[in-house]
Coordinates of C-alpha atoms in Angstrom, one line a residue:
M1 CA 0.2 0.1 -0.1
T2 CA 1.3 3.2 -0.9
Q3 CA 0.8 6.3 0.9
Q4 CA -2.1 8.3 0.1
P5 CA -1.5 11.5 -2.0
E6 CA -2.0 14.9 -0.6
W7 CA -4.3 15.9 -3.2
G8 CA -6.6 12.8 -2.6
I9 CA -6.8 14.3 1.0
R10 CA -8.0 17.5 0.0
F11 CA -10.3 16.5 -2.7
S12 CA -11.9 13.6 -0.3
K13 CA -13.5 16.6 1.6
F14 CA -15.8 17.2 -1.2
F15 CA -17.6 14.1 -0.7
C16 CA -20.0 13.9 2.1
V17 CA -21.3 10.3 1.3
P18 CA -18.4 7.7 2.4
Q19 CA -16.8 6.0 -0.6
R20 CA -18.3 2.3 0.2
V21 CA -21.9 3.7 -0.5
I22 CA -20.9 5.4 -3.6
L23 CA -19.2 2.2 -4.8
S24 CA -22.6 0.6 -3.6
I25 CA -24.5 2.9 -5.7
M26 CA -22.3 2.4 -8.8
G27 CA -23.0 -1.0 -8.2
F28 CA -26.4 -0.9 -8.2
F29 CA -26.2 0.8 -11.5
A30 CA -23.9 -1.5 -12.8
M31 CA -26.4 -4.3 -12.4
L32 CA -29.2 -2.0 -13.7
N33 CA -27.5 -1.3 -16.9
A34 CA -26.5 -5.1 -17.2
Y35 CA -30.3 -6.3 -16.9
T36 CA -31.6 -3.4 -19.1
M37 CA -29.2 -4.6 -21.8
R38 CA -29.9 -8.1 -21.1
I39 CA -33.7 -8.4 -21.0
C40 CA -34.8 -5.1 -23.4
L41 CA -34.6 -7.9 -26.0
S42 CA -37.4 -9.7 -24.4
T43 CA -40.2 -7.0 -25.1
A44 CA -38.5 -6.0 -28.5
I45 CA -39.0 -9.4 -29.8
T46 CA -42.4 -9.2 -29.6
E47 CA -42.5 -6.4 -32.2
L48 CA -39.9 -8.2 -34.3
V49 CA -41.7 -11.3 -35.1
V50 CA -44.7 -11.8 -37.2
K51 CA -47.6 -12.2 -35.0
K52 CA -49.6 -15.4 -34.9
N53 CA -53.5 -16.1 -35.7
R54 CA -54.3 -19.0 -33.4
T55 CA -57.5 -20.9 -33.0
D56 CA -58.8 -22.5 -29.8
E57 CA -57.8 -26.2 -30.4
S58 CA -59.0 -27.4 -26.8
G59 CA -61.9 -26.7 -24.4
E60 CA -60.3 -23.5 -22.6
Q61 CA -59.9 -20.5 -24.2
A62 CA -56.0 -20.8 -26.0
V63 CA -55.3 -16.8 -25.6
C64 CA -57.2 -13.8 -24.2
V65 CA -59.4 -11.0 -25.9
A66 CA -58.4 -7.6 -25.8
D67 CA -60.6 -5.9 -23.9
S68 CA -61.1 -2.1 -22.1
L69 CA -58.1 -2.4 -20.1
D70 CA -56.3 -2.7 -23.4
S71 CA -58.0 -1.7 -26.7
E72 CA -55.0 -1.9 -28.8
S73 CA -53.2 -5.1 -29.1
N74 CA -49.8 -6.0 -30.4
S75 CA -49.5 -6.3 -33.9
G76 CA -46.0 -7.9 -34.3
G77 CA -43.4 -7.4 -37.1
E78 CA -41.8 -9.0 -40.1
Y79 CA -39.5 -11.8 -38.8
E80 CA -41.0 -15.3 -39.1
W81 CA -39.2 -16.7 -36.1
S82 CA -41.1 -19.9 -34.6
E83 CA -41.6 -20.0 -30.7
E84 CA -38.8 -22.6 -30.5
L85 CA -36.2 -20.3 -32.3
Q86 CA -37.4 -17.4 -30.5
G87 CA -36.5 -19.6 -27.2
Y88 CA -32.7 -20.3 -28.5
I89 CA -32.6 -16.5 -29.3
L90 CA -33.6 -15.4 -25.9
S91 CA -31.5 -18.2 -24.3
S92 CA -28.3 -17.6 -26.3
F93 CA -27.1 -14.9 -24.1
Y94 CA -26.5 -17.3 -21.2
I95 CA -24.3 -19.3 -23.3
G96 CA -21.7 -16.8 -23.2
Y97 CA -22.6 -15.6 -19.7
I98 CA -21.7 -19.2 -18.3
L99 CA -18.3 -19.1 -19.9
T100 CA -16.9 -16.0 -17.9
H101 CA -17.9 -16.4 -14.5
I102 CA -15.1 -18.4 -13.2
P103 CA -12.4 -16.6 -15.0
G104 CA -14.3 -13.3 -14.0
G105 CA -14.0 -14.2 -10.4
L106 CA -10.2 -15.4 -10.5
L107 CA -9.5 -12.2 -12.4
A108 CA -11.4 -10.1 -9.9
E109 CA -9.7 -11.7 -6.9
K110 CA -6.3 -11.5 -8.2
F111 CA -6.5 -8.0 -10.1
G112 CA -9.4 -6.4 -8.1
G113 CA -13.0 -6.1 -9.2
K114 CA -12.9 -2.4 -10.8
W115 CA -11.6 -3.3 -14.2
T116 CA -13.1 -6.8 -14.1
L117 CA -16.6 -5.4 -13.7
S118 CA -16.0 -2.2 -15.8
L119 CA -15.0 -3.7 -18.8
G120 CA -17.1 -6.7 -18.9
I121 CA -20.5 -4.0 -18.8
L122 CA -18.6 -1.7 -21.5
S123 CA -18.3 -4.8 -24.0
T124 CA -22.1 -5.7 -23.1
A125 CA -23.1 -1.9 -23.7
F126 CA -21.0 -2.3 -27.4
F127 CA -22.9 -5.6 -28.6
T128 CA -26.4 -4.2 -27.5
V129 CA -25.5 -1.1 -29.7
I130 CA -24.8 -3.2 -32.4
T131 CA -27.6 -5.3 -32.2
P132 CA -29.8 -3.8 -35.0
L133 CA -27.3 -4.2 -37.2
A134 CA -26.8 -7.7 -36.6
I135 CA -30.7 -8.3 -36.9
I136 CA -31.0 -6.5 -40.2
N137 CA -28.0 -8.0 -41.9
G138 CA -27.8 -11.3 -40.5
G139 CA -31.0 -12.6 -39.0
A140 CA -31.5 -14.6 -36.0
T141 CA -28.1 -16.3 -36.8
W142 CA -26.1 -13.1 -36.2
L143 CA -28.4 -11.8 -33.5
I144 CA -27.5 -15.2 -31.4
I145 CA -24.1 -14.9 -32.0
V146 CA -24.2 -11.0 -30.8
R147 CA -26.1 -12.3 -27.8
I148 CA -23.5 -15.0 -27.0
L149 CA -20.8 -12.0 -27.2
M150 CA -23.0 -9.9 -24.6
G151 CA -23.2 -12.7 -22.3
I152 CA -19.2 -13.1 -22.2
G153 CA -19.2 -9.3 -21.4
E154 CA -21.8 -9.3 -18.5
G155 CA -20.7 -12.9 -17.2
T156 CA -18.0 -10.9 -14.9
T157 CA -20.6 -8.8 -13.3
F158 CA -21.5 -10.8 -10.3
P159 CA -18.1 -12.3 -9.4
A160 CA -16.8 -8.9 -9.7
L161 CA -19.4 -7.3 -7.7
S162 CA -18.9 -9.8 -4.9
V163 CA -15.2 -9.3 -4.7
L164 CA -15.9 -5.5 -4.5
L165 CA -18.5 -5.8 -1.8
A166 CA -16.3 -8.1 0.3
Q167 CA -13.3 -5.7 0.1
W168 CA -15.5 -2.6 1.0
V169 CA -18.5 -3.5 3.1
P170 CA -18.5 -4.6 7.0
V171 CA -20.4 -7.6 7.8
K172 CA -22.9 -5.5 9.6
E173 CA -23.8 -3.4 6.6
R174 CA -23.8 -6.3 4.0
G175 CA -27.4 -6.9 4.1
K176 CA -28.6 -3.1 3.3
L177 CA -25.7 -2.4 0.7
G178 CA -25.5 -5.8 -0.8
A179 CA -29.5 -5.7 -1.3
L180 CA -29.2 -2.4 -2.5
V181 CA -26.6 -3.3 -5.4
L182 CA -28.2 -6.5 -6.3
G183 CA -31.5 -4.8 -6.3
G184 CA -30.0 -3.2 -9.2
G185 CA -31.2 -6.0 -11.1
Q186 CA -34.8 -5.6 -10.5
V187 CA -34.9 -2.0 -11.1
G188 CA -33.0 -2.5 -14.4
T189 CA -35.6 -5.1 -15.3
I190 CA -38.3 -2.7 -14.3
L191 CA -37.1 -0.1 -16.5
G192 CA -35.9 -2.4 -18.9
N193 CA -39.8 -3.4 -19.7
L194 CA -41.2 -0.1 -19.0
I195 CA -38.7 2.1 -21.0
S196 CA -38.6 -0.6 -23.9
G197 CA -42.5 -0.9 -24.0
L198 CA -42.4 3.3 -24.4
L199 CA -39.8 3.4 -26.8
L200 CA -41.4 0.7 -29.2
D201 CA -44.6 2.4 -28.8
A202 CA -43.0 5.6 -30.0
Y203 CA -40.4 4.8 -32.0
D204 CA -38.5 1.8 -34.3
W205 CA -37.4 -1.0 -32.5
P206 CA -33.5 -0.3 -32.9
V207 CA -33.9 2.8 -30.5
V208 CA -34.2 0.3 -27.5
F209 CA -30.8 -1.0 -28.3
Y210 CA -29.4 2.1 -29.0
F211 CA -30.5 3.9 -25.5
F212 CA -29.9 1.1 -23.2
G213 CA -26.2 0.5 -24.8
G214 CA -25.5 4.2 -24.6
I215 CA -26.5 4.5 -21.1
G216 CA -24.0 1.4 -20.3
I217 CA -21.1 3.4 -21.9
I218 CA -22.0 6.6 -19.7
W219 CA -21.9 4.5 -17.0
F220 CA -18.4 3.0 -17.5
V221 CA -16.9 6.6 -18.0
I222 CA -18.4 7.8 -14.4
F223 CA -17.5 4.3 -12.7
T224 CA -13.7 4.2 -13.9
F225 CA -13.2 7.8 -12.2
L226 CA -15.4 7.5 -9.1
C227 CA -14.7 3.8 -8.0
Y228 CA -11.5 1.5 -6.9
S229 CA -10.8 -2.1 -6.0
D230 CA -10.2 -1.7 -2.4
P231 CA -9.9 1.1 0.1
T232 CA -6.0 0.9 0.2
T233 CA -6.0 2.0 -3.7
H234 CA -8.5 4.6 -3.7
P235 CA -6.8 8.2 -3.7
F236 CA -9.4 10.1 -2.2
I237 CA -11.0 8.0 0.3
K238 CA -11.1 10.0 3.7
P239 CA -8.7 8.5 6.2
S240 CA -11.5 8.6 9.0
E241 CA -13.7 6.1 6.5
K242 CA -10.3 3.9 5.9
E243 CA -10.0 3.7 10.0
Y244 CA -13.5 3.0 10.4
L245 CA -13.2 0.0 7.5
T246 CA -10.4 -1.6 9.3
K247 CA -11.9 -1.4 12.7
H248 CA -14.8 -3.5 11.3
M249 CA -13.1 -5.6 8.6
G250 CA -9.5 -6.2 9.9
T251 CA -7.8 -5.9 6.7
I252 CA -8.6 -3.3 3.9
G253 CA -6.3 -4.3 1.0
R254 CA -6.5 -7.1 -1.3
N255 CA -4.5 -10.1 -0.3
K256 CA -2.2 -10.4 -3.4
N257 CA -0.6 -13.3 -1.5
L258 CA -3.8 -14.9 -1.6
P259 CA -2.9 -18.9 -1.9
P260 CA -4.3 -20.9 -4.9
T261 CA -8.3 -21.3 -4.8
P262 CA -9.0 -24.4 -2.7
W263 CA -10.8 -26.1 -5.4
G264 CA -11.2 -29.6 -3.6
A265 CA -12.2 -27.9 -0.3
I266 CA -15.0 -25.8 -2.1
L267 CA -16.4 -28.4 -4.4
T268 CA -16.7 -31.0 -1.6
S269 CA -18.5 -28.3 1.2
L270 CA -21.9 -29.5 1.8
P271 CA -23.0 -25.9 2.4
M272 CA -21.4 -24.9 -0.8
W273 CA -23.5 -27.5 -3.0
A274 CA -26.8 -26.2 -0.8
L275 CA -25.9 -22.8 -2.2
I276 CA -25.6 -23.9 -5.9
S277 CA -29.3 -25.7 -5.6
A278 CA -30.7 -22.5 -4.3
Q279 CA -29.3 -20.6 -6.8
I280 CA -30.5 -23.1 -9.4
G281 CA -34.0 -22.5 -8.1
H282 CA -34.0 -19.0 -8.2
D283 CA -32.3 -18.6 -11.5
W284 CA -35.1 -21.0 -12.9
G285 CA -37.9 -19.0 -11.5
F286 CA -36.7 -15.6 -12.1
Y287 CA -34.9 -16.4 -15.8
I288 CA -38.6 -17.4 -17.1
M289 CA -40.3 -14.5 -15.6
V290 CA -37.3 -12.4 -17.0
T291 CA -37.2 -13.8 -20.3
D292 CA -40.6 -14.9 -21.1
L293 CA -43.0 -12.6 -18.8
P294 CA -43.1 -9.9 -21.8
K295 CA -43.9 -13.0 -24.0
Y296 CA -46.7 -14.2 -21.9
M297 CA -48.3 -10.9 -21.6
S298 CA -48.0 -10.2 -25.6
D299 CA -49.2 -14.0 -26.6
V300 CA -51.6 -15.1 -24.0
M301 CA -52.6 -11.7 -22.5
Q302 CA -52.8 -10.0 -25.6
F303 CA -51.5 -6.9 -24.1
S304 CA -50.1 -3.9 -26.4
I305 CA -46.7 -3.3 -26.5
K306 CA -46.8 -0.2 -24.0
A307 CA -49.1 -2.0 -21.6
N308 CA -46.9 -5.0 -22.0
G309 CA -44.1 -2.7 -21.0
L310 CA -45.9 -1.4 -17.7
Y311 CA -47.6 -4.4 -16.5
S312 CA -44.2 -6.9 -17.2
S313 CA -42.3 -4.0 -15.0
L314 CA -44.6 -4.1 -12.1
P315 CA -43.5 -7.2 -10.4
Y316 CA -40.1 -6.0 -10.4
A317 CA -41.2 -2.8 -8.6
M318 CA -42.2 -4.8 -5.8
M319 CA -39.4 -7.2 -6.0
W320 CA -36.8 -4.4 -5.4
I321 CA -38.8 -2.9 -2.6
F322 CA -39.0 -6.4 -0.7
S323 CA -35.1 -7.0 -1.4
L324 CA -34.5 -3.4 0.2
S325 CA -36.8 -3.9 3.3
T326 CA -35.5 -7.7 4.0
G327 CA -31.8 -6.2 3.9
F328 CA -32.5 -4.1 6.2
A329 CA -34.4 -6.7 8.5
G330 CA -31.8 -9.2 8.0
D331 CA -29.4 -6.6 9.4
Y332 CA -31.3 -5.6 12.2
L333 CA -31.9 -9.6 13.0
I334 CA -28.1 -10.1 13.0
S335 CA -26.7 -7.1 14.8
R336 CA -28.9 -7.5 17.6
K337 CA -28.4 -11.1 17.8
I338 CA -31.9 -12.2 17.4
M339 CA -31.2 -14.7 14.8
S340 CA -27.9 -16.2 13.5
I341 CA -26.4 -15.2 10.0
T342 CA -27.1 -19.2 8.9
N343 CA -31.0 -18.9 10.2
V344 CA -31.5 -15.5 8.6
R345 CA -30.3 -16.6 5.2
K346 CA -32.4 -19.8 5.3
M347 CA -35.4 -17.6 6.2
M348 CA -35.3 -15.2 3.6
T349 CA -34.1 -18.1 0.8
G350 CA -37.3 -20.0 1.9
L351 CA -39.5 -17.2 1.7
A352 CA -38.3 -16.2 -1.6
A353 CA -38.6 -19.6 -3.1
F354 CA -41.9 -21.3 -1.3
G355 CA -44.0 -17.9 -1.7
P356 CA -43.2 -17.2 -5.7
A357 CA -43.8 -21.2 -6.3
I358 CA -47.3 -20.4 -5.1
F359 CA -48.3 -17.5 -6.6
I360 CA -46.6 -18.2 -10.2
V361 CA -49.2 -21.4 -10.4
A362 CA -51.9 -19.4 -9.3
A363 CA -51.6 -16.7 -11.5
S364 CA -51.8 -19.7 -14.5
Y365 CA -55.5 -20.2 -13.0
A366 CA -56.5 -16.6 -13.2
G367 CA -57.3 -17.4 -16.7
C368 CA -57.9 -14.1 -18.7
D369 CA -58.7 -11.8 -15.5
R370 CA -56.1 -9.6 -16.4
L371 CA -56.1 -7.5 -13.2
A372 CA -55.9 -10.8 -11.1
V373 CA -52.7 -12.2 -13.3
V374 CA -51.0 -9.1 -12.7
I375 CA -51.6 -9.0 -8.7
L376 CA -50.4 -12.5 -8.3
F377 CA -47.4 -11.8 -10.5
T378 CA -46.5 -9.0 -8.7
I379 CA -47.0 -10.7 -5.2
S380 CA -44.9 -13.5 -6.7
M381 CA -41.7 -11.7 -7.9
G382 CA -42.1 -9.3 -4.7
L383 CA -41.2 -12.5 -2.2
M384 CA -38.4 -13.5 -4.7
G385 CA -36.6 -10.3 -3.5
A386 CA -35.9 -12.1 -0.2
F387 CA -33.1 -13.8 -1.8
Y388 CA -31.1 -10.9 -2.1
A389 CA -30.8 -10.8 1.9
G390 CA -30.8 -14.7 1.7
M391 CA -28.5 -17.0 -0.5
K392 CA -27.4 -14.0 -2.9
L393 CA -25.3 -12.7 0.1
T394 CA -23.9 -16.4 1.6
P395 CA -20.7 -16.3 -0.6
L396 CA -19.9 -13.5 1.0
D397 CA -20.7 -14.9 4.5
M398 CA -18.7 -18.4 3.9
S399 CA -15.4 -17.1 2.3
P400 CA -14.6 -13.3 2.0
N401 CA -11.1 -14.0 0.2
Y402 CA -12.9 -16.2 -2.5
A403 CA -16.3 -14.6 -2.8
G404 CA -15.6 -14.3 -6.2
T405 CA -15.1 -17.6 -7.1
L406 CA -17.8 -18.7 -5.0
M407 CA -20.1 -16.3 -6.6
A408 CA -18.8 -17.2 -10.2
I409 CA -19.3 -21.2 -9.4
T410 CA -23.1 -20.5 -7.9
N411 CA -24.1 -18.0 -10.6
G412 CA -22.3 -19.8 -13.3
I413 CA -24.1 -22.8 -12.7
G414 CA -27.4 -21.4 -12.0
A415 CA -27.1 -19.4 -15.5
I416 CA -26.9 -22.9 -17.3
T417 CA -30.6 -22.5 -16.4
G418 CA -30.8 -19.4 -18.4
V419 CA -30.2 -21.5 -21.3
V420 CA -32.4 -24.4 -20.6
S421 CA -35.4 -22.6 -19.4
P422 CA -36.3 -20.1 -22.4
S423 CA -35.5 -23.3 -24.6
L424 CA -37.9 -25.3 -22.8
V425 CA -40.4 -22.3 -22.9
G426 CA -40.1 -22.3 -26.5
L427 CA -40.5 -26.1 -26.7
M428 CA -43.5 -26.6 -24.3
T429 CA -45.6 -23.5 -25.8
P430 CA -45.5 -24.0 -29.5
N431 CA -49.1 -22.7 -30.0
A432 CA -48.5 -19.9 -26.8
S433 CA -51.4 -21.2 -25.2
L434 CA -52.7 -20.9 -21.9
L435 CA -52.7 -24.5 -21.1
E436 CA -49.1 -24.7 -22.3
W437 CA -48.0 -21.9 -20.3
R438 CA -49.5 -23.3 -17.0
L439 CA -47.3 -26.4 -17.3
V440 CA -44.4 -24.0 -17.7
F441 CA -45.2 -22.5 -14.3
W442 CA -46.0 -26.0 -12.7
V443 CA -42.2 -27.0 -13.6
A444 CA -41.2 -23.9 -12.2
F445 CA -42.9 -24.4 -8.9
G446 CA -41.6 -27.9 -8.4
V447 CA -37.9 -26.5 -9.1
L448 CA -38.5 -23.7 -6.7
V449 CA -39.6 -25.9 -3.9
V450 CA -37.4 -28.6 -4.1
T451 CA -34.0 -26.6 -4.4
A452 CA -35.2 -24.4 -1.7
F453 CA -35.5 -27.4 0.7
V454 CA -31.8 -28.4 -0.2
Y455 CA -30.7 -25.1 1.1
V456 CA -33.2 -25.0 4.3
I457 CA -31.1 -28.1 5.6
W458 CA -27.7 -27.8 4.5
A459 CA -26.9 -24.1 4.3
S460 CA -24.4 -22.4 6.3
G461 CA -23.7 -18.4 6.9
E462 CA -20.5 -18.7 8.8
V463 CA -16.9 -18.6 7.4
Q464 CA -15.8 -22.0 6.1
D465 CA -12.4 -23.6 7.0
F466 CA -11.5 -23.1 3.1
N467 CA -11.4 -19.4 3.5
D468 CA -7.8 -19.4 4.9
P469 CA -6.3 -22.8 3.6
P470 CA -2.5 -23.4 4.8
R471 CA 0.3 -21.0 2.7
K472 CA 3.9 -20.5 2.8
I473 CA 4.9 -17.7 4.7
D474 CA 5.9 -14.6 2.6
F475 CA 8.3 -13.0 4.8
E476 CA 8.8 -9.7 2.3
A477 CA 4.6 -9.6 2.3
E478 CA 4.6 -9.8 6.0
E479 CA 6.9 -6.8 6.3
K480 CA 4.6 -4.9 4.1
E481 CA 1.7 -5.3 6.1
K482 CA 3.6 -4.5 9.1
S483 CA 4.1 -1.1 7.4
N484 CA 0.5 -0.4 6.6
E485 CA -0.4 0.9 9.8
A486 CA 2.5 3.3 10.1
I487 CA 1.1 4.7 6.6
D488 CA -2.4 5.1 7.8
N489 CA -1.3 7.1 10.6
E490 CA 0.8 9.4 8.6
N491 CA -2.4 9.9 6.1
H492 CA -4.8 10.4 9.0
E493 CA -1.9 12.9 10.4
A494 CA -1.9 14.3 6.8
Y495 CA -5.8 14.8 6.9
E496 CA -5.8 16.4 10.0
K497 CA -3.4 19.0 9.1
T498 CA -5.3 19.9 5.8
D499 CA -8.7 19.9 8.0
K500 CA -6.8 22.8 10.1
L501 CA -5.8 25.0 6.9

């Protein structure tokens, strides 16, 4: 660690918000941008493809009829893509997304989360901007390739953010700041659906991709100026905040002499597999909703593109509110020692799985009662927000040193469902009828319930033994660590002097 520059100490006085909160806010916007770029195609595709004229082949109504709630239905576009091909297009993003999770986690742990996160978002933004060019010139084939490349860029997001949070956020603030950051995904989904619907109603479909990709590029510029990988490398953090973090976290610098990742211990850990199980359940339910809810609202409920964007976004508004409130509740229960970290994580995860499982299925039995369907989906996704105070924080609890790797493993394996579930939905709903979609929601019910039971039984919120594996002593590194305290004292004295000036 180098001594903090005098200009940095002077510049720190202009910030009334702690740098860890600024990082969390920028992390929130990173998630927001990642999700808007990821899911805007789910709404745009309803304007790209030719609208089907379906007849009722069963005793039950196949699709709903537009009524006074929505007098203008979606007319569709010019591309004749089957439901199966649409499923492959929507799932192709996750092929690339899976590939960069573990490399992203390892790079973030070794070199810091700043550039691992920011360059990933930048590349996703670039490929979002060129998506219209790919569709116009290469159709479905080029679109699938571009979506895979987008996924490669975005695959580093969760691992890099986990490393940044582990370096910057004390345990007692982890629930609320962690929920703030991860809640950016819900807000991104809200804005992605809502703004996509409004833009598609007013302009041609390419505008959606230019808009969200452009915002991603702007975020990159701001983030690279404001944020750093850890408190020791931040040039304009206040010494008082650095002291606070040292007091509550012990060490605030990245462990550059961290032993090699203990793969054997991690992959044979029962709590680790319980975490993976919960991640699979969460992602299965979440990706079906994120990827396919706009299609359900358009194909079955027959909402117009503008109304589709609005009603598809409401569930995620509730999810964001609930994720923040459960984050504060979890921190309260832990700090007051009312419940252990493990039990808080299990309670939140159970609530986030069993509740949505019930209400998703109930929505399919509401038939064409549009108000009931929107309310049930909103309650379902609202309850799913408790995941972000539950199993989503477990990698940070289990291993602060290897949080990026743990998040990469769990999120990477969970992301496989992002490939499987949209493709499976396309295969299960060739006619996009209500009965076909009901079966989709029953499958989601089973996956959510079974995986949550595994987590509730075997998960742990305690630091695991593999967090501190045996390592060779590096005497030079030990000497550097001893000098860190002296440098911090010098920084604090310099800050006091400039404060007097």
